[in-house]
Structure formats: C-alpha cells, structure tokens
Amino acid sequence: MVNFGGDTISVLLGNGAGAFGAATSYATGPRPASIVSADLNQDGKLDLAVANTGAGCCSGSSAISFLAGRGDGTFAAYRNVYAGTSSGTDRLAIGDFDRDTRPDLAAFSILGRVALIFYSRGEFWATTLVDASPWVQDFVTADFDSDGWLDILSANFLDNPRGWNRLEALWSSGGGSFAEPVVPLREGDSPTALASADFNGDGHLDVAMTSYRTASVLVLAGDGAGGFMAPRTAAVGTSPVGLSAADVDADGRPDLVVANYGSNTVTVLRNTCGP
C-alpha cells in the first residue's frame, strides 16, 4: 500500500491463511499515489512501480519509483524512472502495449499527459504519447475494439463547476502508439473509478464506472468494435470512489464491488445477466 504523507510504501506478506505479517516500509519519491506489480525487469521476480504525485521537473525527483524484487518478499531501494512529463504521475497500469510479450507501464500525469515506459537493454525508456485531459481519477487498459492492441479508457473528474467530467478513450494505433483521445466518450457522469469485464456474457468487453455525484454505477456494454451501448444504472452508496470486478459469488459471472466514500460503506452488485 502507498503512504501518501510519508513518502513510503508498506508491504505486508500473506501467510496463506488469510492473515498478513507486519508491514515493511520502503522509501519512494514524493507523495506516492498508486502502485502496481509485475516482473518489469524480466528477471523472474515480481517488482513494484510507484506513481509519485509530488515529482516533476522542479522537484528534483522522478515521476515513478521502481523497486526491484529480490524474490523473497523484499525489495531493493527505489531507483528513478522518468516518464517524460513535467508533472508528477498519479495513475499506473501494466500492459503489453507493443506486443513483445514483456510487461510495460502506462502512466498518467496529473496534467493529463500519457506516457508508456518500456524496459529494454537494462533500462527503462519513456515515450510520451498524447496530451489527454487532466484530473484522471482512474483508467483501464484492454482491447475494446478487438484489433489485438491494448486501448485505454480514462475517468476524468474534478468536483467543481469548472472541473473535468468525462469518460475518454485512447484507441491504440498499434506498436505502442495511440490516436488522439475521443473527447468525450461520455460526458457529465462524474466518473471516479472504472472496471472492465464481459459483464453480459456476449464475448465483448464492457466497462463499468462509478458516478460520484449520482451515487450510482453505470455499466456500458461494448460491441467489440470500440462502441458502447447506453448505460444501465445501479444505485450504490454516496460518493463512490472505488470499483472492482470479481466473481464474488462463484457463479462464473463477474460482479462489482464498490467503495463508497461518503457513506463509508461497500456495495456488492451481483451480476444477474445471462443464464
């Protein structure tokens, strides 16, 4: 987990019985906001990458901290990975964006610039892709248009009258490049979190998003070609900010779990689509 105020992350190792050991802390760059895990340096051990919101051109620090895994549950001291942006990053995702079978990093900066970070010849290489909208609350990566390349959907929202309020799409052009963003894919839904799965069982990826102001979740069915149907809406707790798709009732269909900031509750939406 990230410790925003302490410029650290904490790692708690599971014991295999549903419990966790004491936390071990590791230093990161300034104001870490999110963390992802994968074998990024291709040594067969899980590593960590951390997005630092306080980093940038004027802070003397890096937008991303990389902690190499040792394979025993511990990690080396962080090294800097520059994302090619002038501001810090606050969202990261793992994906094979250039289809070389190795995991890459996608990073959104606070001001909306998207960068891909590839690992090659012992170093991380950043390629800035496109200027998207700022205030990204969450994003998901998946092949929504069935062309074999990972696309990106982002939830852009700032809760004030002048803020951003839209769901955007970045369609992959192949080879690790993207077209200009589709602005907006949807507008006015106050999106704060996203999840993707085949919710209706038709073989196409769908997307679900929380709506902060309306205390609801919207599910947009995908058509497999990059289009989405009108949303179906379900009520949840107030001010939802977190969303995850998982088969919580073991019926073979993805359900939704929602974290509600305003009501301090968790809502479970069971999937009733299909047979």
Coordinates of N, CA, C and O in Angstrom, one line a residue, residues 173-270:
S173 N -3.1 2.7 -32.0 CA -2.8 2.6 -33.4 C -1.9 1.5 -33.7 O -1.5 1.3 -34.9
G174 N -1.5 0.7 -32.7 CA -0.5 -0.4 -32.9 C 0.9 0.0 -32.6 O 1.3 1.2 -32.8
G175 N 1.7 -0.9 -32.2 CA 3.1 -0.7 -32.0 C 3.4 0.2 -30.8 O 4.5 0.8 -30.8
G176 N 2.5 0.4 -29.9 CA 2.7 1.3 -28.8 C 2.4 2.7 -29.0 O 2.8 3.6 -28.3
S177 N 1.6 3.0 -30.0 CA 1.2 4.4 -30.3 C -0.3 4.5 -30.2 O -1.0 3.5 -30.3
F178 N -0.8 5.7 -30.0 CA -2.3 5.9 -29.8 C -2.8 7.1 -30.7 O -2.0 8.0 -30.9
A179 N -4.0 7.0 -31.0 CA -4.7 8.1 -31.7 C -5.0 9.2 -30.7 O -5.0 9.0 -29.5
E180 N -5.4 10.4 -31.2 CA -5.8 11.4 -30.3 C -7.0 10.9 -29.5 O -7.8 10.1 -30.0
P181 N -7.2 11.4 -28.3 CA -8.3 10.9 -27.5 C -9.7 11.2 -28.0 O -9.9 12.3 -28.6
V182 N -10.6 10.3 -27.9 CA -12.0 10.6 -28.2 C -12.6 11.3 -27.0 O -12.7 10.8 -25.9
V183 N -12.9 12.6 -27.2 CA -13.3 13.5 -26.1 C -14.7 14.1 -26.4 O -14.9 14.9 -27.3
P184 N -15.7 13.7 -25.6 CA -15.6 12.6 -24.6 C -16.3 11.4 -25.2 O -17.2 11.5 -26.1
L185 N -16.0 10.3 -24.6 CA -16.8 9.1 -24.9 C -18.2 9.2 -24.2 O -19.2 8.9 -24.8
R186 N -18.2 9.7 -23.0 CA -19.4 10.1 -22.3 C -19.1 11.4 -21.5 O -17.9 11.5 -21.1
E187 N -20.1 12.2 -21.3 CA -19.8 13.4 -20.5 C -20.9 13.6 -19.5 O -22.0 13.2 -19.6
G188 N -20.5 14.2 -18.3 CA -21.4 14.6 -17.3 C -21.8 13.5 -16.3 O -22.7 13.7 -15.5
D189 N -21.0 12.4 -16.2 CA -21.4 11.3 -15.3 C -20.5 11.3 -14.0 O -20.6 10.4 -13.2
S190 N -19.7 12.3 -13.8 CA -18.8 12.4 -12.6 C -18.1 11.1 -12.3 O -18.2 10.6 -11.2
P191 N -17.3 10.6 -13.3 CA -16.7 9.3 -13.1 C -15.5 9.3 -12.2 O -14.7 10.2 -12.3
T192 N -15.4 8.4 -11.3 CA -14.3 8.3 -10.3 C -13.5 7.0 -10.4 O -12.3 7.0 -9.9
A193 N -14.1 5.9 -10.9 CA -13.4 4.6 -10.9 C -14.0 3.8 -12.0 O -15.2 4.0 -12.4
L194 N -13.1 2.9 -12.6 CA -13.5 2.1 -13.7 C -13.2 0.6 -13.5 O -12.2 0.3 -12.8
A195 N -13.9 -0.2 -14.1 CA -13.6 -1.7 -14.2 C -14.1 -2.2 -15.5 O -15.1 -1.7 -16.0
S196 N -13.4 -3.2 -16.0 CA -13.7 -3.8 -17.3 C -13.8 -5.3 -17.2 O -13.0 -5.9 -16.6
A197 N -14.8 -5.8 -17.8 CA -15.0 -7.3 -17.9 C -16.2 -7.5 -18.9 O -16.8 -6.6 -19.3
D198 N -16.4 -8.8 -19.3 CA -17.5 -9.1 -20.1 C -18.7 -9.4 -19.2 O -19.0 -10.5 -18.8
F199 N -19.4 -8.3 -18.8 CA -20.5 -8.5 -17.8 C -21.7 -9.2 -18.3 O -22.4 -9.8 -17.6
N200 N -22.0 -9.0 -19.6 CA -23.3 -9.6 -20.2 C -23.0 -10.9 -20.9 O -24.0 -11.5 -21.5
G201 N -21.8 -11.4 -20.9 CA -21.5 -12.7 -21.5 C -21.7 -12.8 -23.0 O -21.8 -13.9 -23.5
D202 N -21.5 -11.7 -23.7 CA -21.6 -11.8 -25.2 C -20.3 -11.9 -25.9 O -20.2 -11.8 -27.1
G203 N -19.2 -12.0 -25.1 CA -17.9 -12.2 -25.7 C -17.2 -10.9 -26.0 O -16.0 -10.9 -26.4
H204 N -17.8 -9.7 -25.6 CA -17.2 -8.4 -25.8 C -16.9 -7.8 -24.5 O -17.7 -7.9 -23.5
L205 N -15.8 -7.0 -24.4 CA -15.5 -6.3 -23.1 C -16.5 -5.1 -22.9 O -16.7 -4.4 -23.8
D206 N -16.9 -5.0 -21.7 CA -17.8 -3.9 -21.3 C -17.0 -3.1 -20.3 O -15.9 -3.4 -19.8
V207 N -17.6 -1.9 -19.9 CA -16.9 -1.1 -18.9 C -18.0 -0.6 -17.9 O -19.1 -0.3 -18.3
A208 N -17.6 -0.6 -16.6 CA -18.4 -0.1 -15.5 C -17.7 1.1 -14.9 O -16.4 1.1 -14.8
M209 N -18.5 2.1 -14.5 CA -17.8 3.3 -13.9 C -18.7 3.8 -12.8 O -20.0 3.7 -12.8
T210 N -18.1 4.3 -11.7 CA -18.8 4.9 -10.6 C -19.2 6.4 -11.0 O -18.4 7.0 -11.6
S211 N -20.3 6.8 -10.5 CA -20.7 8.2 -10.7 C -20.8 8.9 -9.3 O -21.7 8.6 -8.5
Y212 N -19.9 9.7 -9.1 CA -19.7 10.3 -7.7 C -20.9 11.1 -7.3 O -21.4 11.0 -6.2
R213 N -21.4 11.9 -8.2 CA -22.5 12.9 -7.8 C -23.9 12.2 -7.7 O -24.7 12.6 -7.0
T214 N -24.1 11.1 -8.5 CA -25.4 10.5 -8.5 C -25.4 9.2 -7.7 O -26.5 8.5 -7.7
A215 N -24.3 8.8 -7.0 CA -24.3 7.7 -6.1 C -24.8 6.4 -6.9 O -25.7 5.7 -6.5
S216 N -24.1 6.2 -8.0 CA -24.6 5.1 -8.8 C -23.4 4.5 -9.6 O -22.3 5.0 -9.6
V217 N -23.6 3.3 -10.2 CA -22.7 2.7 -11.1 C -23.3 2.5 -12.4 O -24.5 2.1 -12.5
L218 N -22.6 2.9 -13.5 CA -23.1 2.8 -14.8 C -22.3 1.7 -15.5 O -21.1 1.6 -15.5
V219 N -23.0 0.8 -16.2 CA -22.4 -0.3 -17.0 C -22.7 -0.1 -18.4 O -23.9 -0.1 -18.8
L220 N -21.6 0.1 -19.3 CA -21.8 0.3 -20.7 C -21.4 -1.0 -21.4 O -20.2 -1.4 -21.3
A221 N -22.3 -1.6 -22.1 CA -22.0 -2.8 -22.9 C -21.2 -2.5 -24.1 O -21.6 -1.6 -24.9
G222 N -20.1 -3.2 -24.3 CA -19.3 -3.0 -25.5 C -19.7 -3.8 -26.7 O -20.3 -4.9 -26.5
D223 N -19.5 -3.3 -27.9 CA -19.9 -4.0 -29.1 C -18.7 -4.8 -29.7 O -18.9 -5.4 -30.8
G224 N -17.5 -4.7 -29.1 CA -16.4 -5.4 -29.7 C -15.7 -4.6 -30.8 O -14.6 -5.1 -31.3
A225 N -16.2 -3.5 -31.2 CA -15.6 -2.6 -32.2 C -15.2 -1.2 -31.7 O -15.0 -0.3 -32.5
G226 N -15.2 -1.1 -30.4 CA -14.9 0.2 -29.8 C -16.1 1.1 -29.5 O -16.0 2.2 -29.0
G227 N -17.3 0.6 -29.7 CA -18.5 1.3 -29.4 C -19.1 0.8 -28.1 O -18.9 -0.4 -27.7
F228 N -20.0 1.6 -27.5 CA -20.6 1.2 -26.2 C -22.1 1.6 -26.3 O -22.5 2.6 -26.9
M229 N -22.9 0.7 -25.7 CA -24.4 1.0 -25.7 C -24.7 2.0 -24.6 O -23.9 2.3 -23.7
A230 N -26.0 2.4 -24.5 CA -26.4 3.3 -23.5 C -26.3 2.5 -22.1 O -26.5 1.3 -22.1
P231 N -25.9 3.2 -21.1 CA -25.6 2.5 -19.8 C -26.8 2.0 -19.1 O -27.9 2.6 -19.2
R232 N -26.6 0.9 -18.3 CA -27.5 0.5 -17.3 C -27.0 1.0 -16.0 O -25.8 0.9 -15.7
T233 N -27.9 1.4 -15.1 CA -27.5 2.1 -13.9 C -28.0 1.3 -12.7 O -29.1 0.8 -12.6
A234 N -27.1 1.3 -11.6 CA -27.5 0.7 -10.3 C -27.1 1.6 -9.2 O -26.0 2.2 -9.2
A235 N -28.0 1.8 -8.2 CA -27.7 2.6 -7.1 C -26.7 2.0 -6.2 O -26.7 0.8 -5.9
V236 N -25.8 2.8 -5.6 CA -24.8 2.4 -4.6 C -24.8 3.4 -3.5 O -25.7 4.2 -3.3
G237 N -23.8 3.3 -2.6 CA -23.7 4.3 -1.5 C -23.3 5.7 -2.0 O -23.0 5.9 -3.2
T238 N -23.3 6.7 -1.2 CA -22.9 8.0 -1.6 C -21.5 8.2 -1.9 O -20.6 7.6 -1.2
S239 N -21.2 9.0 -2.9 CA -19.8 9.4 -3.3 C -18.9 8.2 -3.5 O -17.9 8.0 -2.9
P240 N -19.3 7.3 -4.4 CA -18.4 6.1 -4.7 C -17.1 6.5 -5.4 O -17.1 7.4 -6.3
V241 N -16.0 5.9 -4.9 CA -14.7 6.3 -5.4 C -13.9 5.1 -5.8 O -12.8 5.2 -6.4
G242 N -14.3 3.9 -5.5 CA -13.5 2.7 -5.8 C -14.4 1.6 -6.5 O -15.6 1.5 -6.1
L243 N -13.8 0.8 -7.4 CA -14.6 -0.1 -8.1 C -13.7 -1.3 -8.6 O -12.6 -1.1 -9.0
S244 N -14.2 -2.5 -8.4 CA -13.5 -3.7 -8.8 C -14.5 -4.7 -9.3 O -15.6 -4.9 -8.8
A245 N -14.0 -5.5 -10.3 CA -14.8 -6.5 -10.9 C -14.3 -7.9 -10.5 O -13.1 -8.1 -10.6
A246 N -15.1 -8.7 -9.9 CA -14.7 -10.1 -9.5 C -15.9 -11.0 -9.3 O -17.0 -10.5 -9.1
D247 N -15.7 -12.3 -9.4 CA -16.8 -13.2 -9.3 C -16.9 -13.5 -7.8 O -16.4 -14.6 -7.3
V248 N -17.6 -12.7 -7.1 CA -17.7 -12.9 -5.6 C -18.6 -14.0 -5.2 O -18.4 -14.5 -4.0
D249 N -19.5 -14.4 -6.0 CA -20.4 -15.5 -5.6 C -20.2 -16.8 -6.3 O -21.0 -17.7 -6.2
A250 N -19.0 -16.9 -7.0 CA -18.6 -18.1 -7.7 C -19.6 -18.7 -8.6 O -19.7 -20.0 -8.7
D251 N -20.3 -17.9 -9.4 CA -21.3 -18.4 -10.4 C -20.8 -18.3 -11.8 O -21.5 -18.5 -12.8
G252 N -19.5 -17.9 -11.9 CA -18.9 -17.8 -13.2 C -19.1 -16.5 -14.0 O -18.7 -16.3 -15.1
R253 N -19.8 -15.5 -13.3 CA -20.0 -14.2 -13.9 C -19.4 -13.1 -13.1 O -19.4 -13.1 -11.8
P254 N -18.8 -12.1 -13.7 CA -18.1 -11.0 -12.9 C -19.1 -10.1 -12.2 O -20.1 -9.6 -12.9
D255 N -18.9 -9.9 -11.0 CA -19.8 -9.0 -10.2 C -19.0 -7.7 -10.0 O -17.8 -7.6 -10.4
L256 N -19.6 -6.7 -9.3 CA -18.9 -5.5 -9.0 C -18.9 -5.2 -7.5 O -19.9 -5.4 -6.8
V257 N -17.8 -4.7 -7.0 CA -17.6 -4.3 -5.6 C -17.3 -2.8 -5.6 O -16.3 -2.4 -6.3
V258 N -18.0 -2.0 -4.8 CA -17.9 -0.6 -4.9 C -17.6 0.0 -3.5 O -18.2 -0.4 -2.5
A259 N -16.6 0.8 -3.4 CA -16.2 1.5 -2.2 C -16.8 2.9 -2.2 O -16.6 3.7 -3.1
N260 N -17.7 3.2 -1.2 CA -18.4 4.5 -1.1 C -17.8 5.4 -0.1 O -17.9 5.1 1.1
Y261 N -17.2 6.4 -0.5 CA -16.5 7.4 0.4 C -17.5 8.1 1.3 O -17.3 8.2 2.5
G262 N -18.6 8.6 0.8 CA -19.5 9.4 1.5 C -20.2 8.7 2.6 O -20.4 9.2 3.7
S263 N -20.7 7.5 2.3 CA -21.4 6.7 3.3 C -20.6 5.7 4.1 O -21.1 5.0 5.0
N264 N -19.3 5.6 3.7 CA -18.3 4.8 4.4 C -18.8 3.3 4.4 O -18.8 2.6 5.4
T265 N -19.2 2.9 3.2 CA -19.8 1.5 3.0 C -19.1 0.9 1.8 O -18.5 1.5 1.0
V266 N -19.4 -0.4 1.7 CA -19.1 -1.2 0.5 C -20.3 -1.8 -0.1 O -21.2 -2.3 0.6
T267 N -20.5 -1.6 -1.4 CA -21.7 -2.2 -2.1 C -21.3 -3.3 -3.0 O -20.3 -3.1 -3.8
V268 N -21.9 -4.4 -2.9 CA -21.7 -5.5 -3.8 C -22.9 -5.6 -4.8 O -24.0 -5.8 -4.4
L269 N -22.6 -5.5 -6.1 CA -23.6 -5.7 -7.1 C -23.4 -7.0 -7.8 O -22.4 -7.2 -8.5
R270 N -24.3 -7.9 -7.6 CA -24.3 -9.3 -8.2 C -24.7 -9.2 -9.6 O -25.7 -8.6 -9.9

